[in-house]
Amino acid sequence: MSKECEFCGKKPQVGNKVSHSNIKTKRRFSPNLQNVRHQYPDGTVRTIRVCTRCIRTGLVTKPVERQD
């Protein structure tokens, strides 16, 4: 399963971990991905992995739960 947002394509970035003594080692900055149920315009519902920024901006439309 890839660590990539299905809407904006955000992926892990690479940077340096810097210690108190200023020694630099490589590290990864992973995006905050969540599994969310998304309803497409044609009505199909699917679980996708999206970042929290896309959820907040309203790109993800959550399906309406039916009351039986």
Short mmCIF file of N, CA, C and O in Angstrom, two decimals:
data_model
loop_
_atom_site.label_atom_id
_atom_site.label_comp_id
_atom_site.label_asym_id
_atom_site.label_seq_id
_atom_site.Cartn_x
_atom_site.Cartn_y
_atom_site.Cartn_z
N MET A 1 0.85 -1.17 0.00
CA MET A 1 0.00 0.00 0.00
C MET A 1 0.90 1.24 0.00
O MET A 1 1.76 1.38 0.86
N SER A 2 0.74 2.10 -0.97
CA SER A 2 1.62 3.25 -1.08
C SER A 2 1.21 4.35 -0.11
O SER A 2 0.05 4.50 0.23
N LYS A 3 2.19 5.12 0.33
CA LYS A 3 1.94 6.24 1.23
C LYS A 3 1.76 7.50 0.39
O LYS A 3 2.59 8.40 0.42
N GLU A 4 0.66 7.53 -0.38
CA GLU A 4 0.41 8.65 -1.28
C GLU A 4 -1.06 9.01 -1.20
O GLU A 4 -1.92 8.14 -1.21
N CYS A 5 -1.35 10.31 -1.16
CA CYS A 5 -2.73 10.80 -1.14
C CYS A 5 -3.33 10.61 -2.54
O CYS A 5 -2.69 10.91 -3.54
N GLU A 6 -4.56 10.09 -2.59
CA GLU A 6 -5.18 9.81 -3.88
C GLU A 6 -5.73 11.06 -4.56
O GLU A 6 -6.03 11.03 -5.74
N PHE A 7 -5.85 12.18 -3.84
CA PHE A 7 -6.32 13.42 -4.45
C PHE A 7 -5.18 14.34 -4.85
O PHE A 7 -5.05 14.71 -6.01
N CYS A 8 -4.33 14.70 -3.91
CA CYS A 8 -3.29 15.69 -4.22
C CYS A 8 -1.95 15.05 -4.57
O CYS A 8 -1.05 15.74 -5.05
N GLY A 9 -1.79 13.73 -4.33
CA GLY A 9 -0.54 13.07 -4.68
C GLY A 9 0.60 13.33 -3.72
O GLY A 9 1.77 13.13 -4.05
N LYS A 10 0.27 13.78 -2.51
CA LYS A 10 1.31 14.05 -1.51
C LYS A 10 2.00 12.75 -1.11
O LYS A 10 1.35 11.75 -0.84
N LYS A 11 3.35 12.75 -1.10
CA LYS A 11 4.16 11.57 -0.81
C LYS A 11 5.12 11.89 0.33
O LYS A 11 5.28 13.06 0.69
N PRO A 12 5.80 10.86 0.86
CA PRO A 12 6.82 11.14 1.88
C PRO A 12 7.96 11.98 1.31
O PRO A 12 8.34 11.82 0.16
N GLN A 13 8.47 12.88 2.15
CA GLN A 13 9.61 13.70 1.77
C GLN A 13 10.82 13.26 2.59
O GLN A 13 10.68 12.66 3.65
N VAL A 14 12.01 13.57 2.10
CA VAL A 14 13.24 13.19 2.77
C VAL A 14 13.90 14.44 3.31
O VAL A 14 13.93 15.49 2.66
N GLY A 15 14.41 14.33 4.54
CA GLY A 15 15.11 15.45 5.15
C GLY A 15 16.15 14.94 6.12
O GLY A 15 16.49 13.76 6.12
N ASN A 16 16.65 15.83 6.95
CA ASN A 16 17.67 15.47 7.92
C ASN A 16 17.13 15.56 9.33
O ASN A 16 16.39 16.48 9.67
N LYS A 17 17.49 14.56 10.14
CA LYS A 17 17.28 14.63 11.58
C LYS A 17 18.52 15.30 12.15
O LYS A 17 19.64 14.86 11.86
N VAL A 18 18.37 16.36 12.89
CA VAL A 18 19.51 17.11 13.41
C VAL A 18 19.55 16.95 14.92
O VAL A 18 18.61 17.32 15.63
N SER A 19 20.63 16.38 15.42
CA SER A 19 20.77 16.15 16.86
C SER A 19 21.24 17.42 17.56
O SER A 19 21.55 18.44 16.92
N HIS A 20 21.32 17.35 18.87
CA HIS A 20 21.77 18.51 19.65
C HIS A 20 23.21 18.87 19.31
O HIS A 20 23.58 20.04 19.33
N SER A 21 24.03 17.86 18.96
CA SER A 21 25.42 18.12 18.58
C SER A 21 25.57 18.41 17.09
O SER A 21 26.66 18.39 16.56
N ASN A 22 24.45 18.66 16.41
CA ASN A 22 24.39 19.06 15.00
C ASN A 22 24.84 17.95 14.04
O ASN A 22 25.30 18.24 12.94
N ILE A 23 24.69 16.68 14.45
CA ILE A 23 24.95 15.56 13.55
C ILE A 23 23.69 15.32 12.73
O ILE A 23 22.59 15.26 13.27
N LYS A 24 23.84 15.19 11.41
CA LYS A 24 22.69 15.07 10.53
C LYS A 24 22.59 13.66 9.98
O LYS A 24 23.56 13.14 9.43
N THR A 25 21.42 13.04 10.14
CA THR A 25 21.14 11.73 9.57
C THR A 25 19.83 11.81 8.81
O THR A 25 18.96 12.63 9.13
N LYS A 26 19.68 10.97 7.79
CA LYS A 26 18.49 11.02 6.94
C LYS A 26 17.26 10.52 7.68
O LYS A 26 17.34 9.60 8.50
N ARG A 27 16.11 11.11 7.38
CA ARG A 27 14.83 10.67 7.91
C ARG A 27 13.76 10.95 6.89
O ARG A 27 14.00 11.64 5.89
N ARG A 28 12.55 10.39 7.13
CA ARG A 28 11.42 10.58 6.22
C ARG A 28 10.31 11.33 6.93
O ARG A 28 10.03 11.07 8.09
N PHE A 29 9.69 12.25 6.21
CA PHE A 29 8.51 12.95 6.69
C PHE A 29 7.31 12.37 5.95
O PHE A 29 7.13 12.62 4.76
N SER A 30 6.51 11.56 6.64
CA SER A 30 5.36 10.91 6.01
C SER A 30 4.14 11.81 6.11
O SER A 30 3.93 12.47 7.13
N PRO A 31 3.30 11.86 5.07
CA PRO A 31 2.06 12.64 5.16
C PRO A 31 1.07 11.96 6.09
O PRO A 31 1.12 10.74 6.29
N ASN A 32 0.18 12.74 6.66
CA ASN A 32 -0.82 12.22 7.59
C ASN A 32 -1.99 11.66 6.77
O ASN A 32 -2.93 12.38 6.43
N LEU A 33 -1.92 10.37 6.44
CA LEU A 33 -2.95 9.74 5.60
C LEU A 33 -3.97 9.02 6.45
O LEU A 33 -3.63 8.40 7.46
N GLN A 34 -5.23 9.12 6.05
CA GLN A 34 -6.33 8.47 6.74
C GLN A 34 -7.13 7.66 5.74
O GLN A 34 -7.26 8.06 4.57
N ASN A 35 -7.67 6.53 6.19
CA ASN A 35 -8.58 5.74 5.37
C ASN A 35 -9.98 6.30 5.55
O ASN A 35 -10.51 6.32 6.66
N VAL A 36 -10.57 6.78 4.45
CA VAL A 36 -11.87 7.45 4.51
C VAL A 36 -12.77 6.89 3.43
O VAL A 36 -12.33 6.61 2.31
N ARG A 37 -14.05 6.72 3.77
CA ARG A 37 -15.03 6.32 2.76
C ARG A 37 -15.42 7.56 1.96
O ARG A 37 -15.80 8.57 2.54
N HIS A 38 -15.33 7.47 0.64
CA HIS A 38 -15.58 8.60 -0.25
C HIS A 38 -16.67 8.22 -1.24
O HIS A 38 -16.67 7.12 -1.79
N GLN A 39 -17.63 9.15 -1.43
CA GLN A 39 -18.69 8.91 -2.41
C GLN A 39 -18.39 9.72 -3.66
O GLN A 39 -18.27 10.94 -3.62
N TYR A 40 -18.26 9.02 -4.79
CA TYR A 40 -17.98 9.66 -6.07
C TYR A 40 -19.26 10.27 -6.64
O TYR A 40 -20.36 9.91 -6.21
N PRO A 41 -19.14 11.18 -7.61
CA PRO A 41 -20.35 11.81 -8.19
C PRO A 41 -21.33 10.83 -8.81
O PRO A 41 -22.54 11.11 -8.85
N ASP A 42 -20.85 9.67 -9.28
CA ASP A 42 -21.78 8.70 -9.86
C ASP A 42 -22.49 7.85 -8.80
O ASP A 42 -23.30 7.00 -9.14
N GLY A 43 -22.16 8.05 -7.52
CA GLY A 43 -22.86 7.37 -6.43
C GLY A 43 -22.11 6.21 -5.82
O GLY A 43 -22.54 5.69 -4.79
N THR A 44 -20.99 5.78 -6.42
CA THR A 44 -20.26 4.66 -5.86
C THR A 44 -19.48 5.12 -4.63
O THR A 44 -19.02 6.26 -4.55
N VAL A 45 -19.36 4.21 -3.66
CA VAL A 45 -18.65 4.50 -2.42
C VAL A 45 -17.45 3.58 -2.34
O VAL A 45 -17.54 2.38 -2.59
N ARG A 46 -16.28 4.17 -2.03
CA ARG A 46 -15.04 3.41 -1.97
C ARG A 46 -14.18 3.95 -0.85
O ARG A 46 -14.22 5.15 -0.55
N THR A 47 -13.40 3.10 -0.20
CA THR A 47 -12.47 3.54 0.83
C THR A 47 -11.16 3.93 0.17
O THR A 47 -10.58 3.15 -0.58
N ILE A 48 -10.70 5.15 0.46
CA ILE A 48 -9.47 5.66 -0.15
C ILE A 48 -8.56 6.20 0.94
O ILE A 48 -8.99 6.45 2.06
N ARG A 49 -7.28 6.37 0.59
CA ARG A 49 -6.30 6.95 1.51
C ARG A 49 -6.04 8.38 1.09
O ARG A 49 -5.52 8.63 0.00
N VAL A 50 -6.42 9.32 1.95
CA VAL A 50 -6.22 10.74 1.63
C VAL A 50 -5.57 11.43 2.82
O VAL A 50 -5.67 10.98 3.97
N CYS A 51 -4.89 12.54 2.54
CA CYS A 51 -4.26 13.31 3.60
C CYS A 51 -5.30 14.16 4.31
O CYS A 51 -6.39 14.42 3.79
N THR A 52 -4.97 14.59 5.50
CA THR A 52 -5.92 15.36 6.30
C THR A 52 -6.19 16.74 5.68
O THR A 52 -7.26 17.30 5.89
N ARG A 53 -5.27 17.26 4.91
CA ARG A 53 -5.49 18.55 4.26
C ARG A 53 -6.63 18.45 3.24
O ARG A 53 -7.47 19.32 3.14
N CYS A 54 -6.67 17.33 2.48
CA CYS A 54 -7.74 17.14 1.50
C CYS A 54 -9.08 16.90 2.18
O CYS A 54 -10.13 17.30 1.67
N ILE A 55 -9.08 16.26 3.35
CA ILE A 55 -10.32 16.06 4.09
C ILE A 55 -10.84 17.40 4.59
O ILE A 55 -12.03 17.71 4.47
N ARG A 56 -9.94 18.24 5.10
CA ARG A 56 -10.35 19.54 5.66
C ARG A 56 -10.86 20.50 4.59
O ARG A 56 -11.78 21.27 4.83
N THR A 57 -10.25 20.48 3.41
CA THR A 57 -10.64 21.43 2.37
C THR A 57 -11.92 21.02 1.65
O THR A 57 -12.42 21.76 0.82
N GLY A 58 -12.43 19.82 1.95
CA GLY A 58 -13.71 19.41 1.38
C GLY A 58 -13.60 18.66 0.07
O GLY A 58 -14.60 18.52 -0.64
N LEU A 59 -12.43 18.16 -0.27
CA LEU A 59 -12.30 17.36 -1.49
C LEU A 59 -12.96 16.00 -1.34
O LEU A 59 -13.36 15.39 -2.32
N VAL A 60 -13.06 15.52 -0.10
CA VAL A 60 -13.67 14.22 0.18
C VAL A 60 -15.12 14.44 0.55
O VAL A 60 -15.42 15.21 1.47
N THR A 61 -16.03 13.79 -0.18
CA THR A 61 -17.45 13.86 0.19
C THR A 61 -17.82 12.53 0.83
O THR A 61 -17.74 11.48 0.19
N LYS A 62 -18.16 12.60 2.10
CA LYS A 62 -18.50 11.39 2.84
C LYS A 62 -19.91 10.95 2.50
O LYS A 62 -20.80 11.78 2.32
N PRO A 63 -20.15 9.63 2.41
CA PRO A 63 -21.48 9.17 2.07
C PRO A 63 -22.46 9.39 3.22
O PRO A 63 -22.08 9.37 4.39
N VAL A 64 -23.72 9.60 2.86
CA VAL A 64 -24.77 9.80 3.85
C VAL A 64 -25.24 8.44 4.32
O VAL A 64 -25.56 7.56 3.51
N GLU A 65 -25.24 8.23 5.64
CA GLU A 65 -25.69 6.97 6.20
C GLU A 65 -27.21 6.87 6.10
O GLU A 65 -27.92 7.84 6.42
N ARG A 66 -27.70 5.71 5.68
CA ARG A 66 -29.14 5.52 5.54
C ARG A 66 -29.75 5.12 6.88
O ARG A 66 -29.17 4.33 7.62
N GLN A 67 -30.92 5.63 7.19
CA GLN A 67 -31.67 5.26 8.38
C GLN A 67 -32.71 4.23 8.00
O GLN A 67 -33.65 4.51 7.28
N ASP A 68 -32.54 2.98 8.46
CA ASP A 68 -33.50 1.93 8.15
C ASP A 68 -34.55 1.78 9.22
O ASP A 68 -34.41 2.00 10.34
#
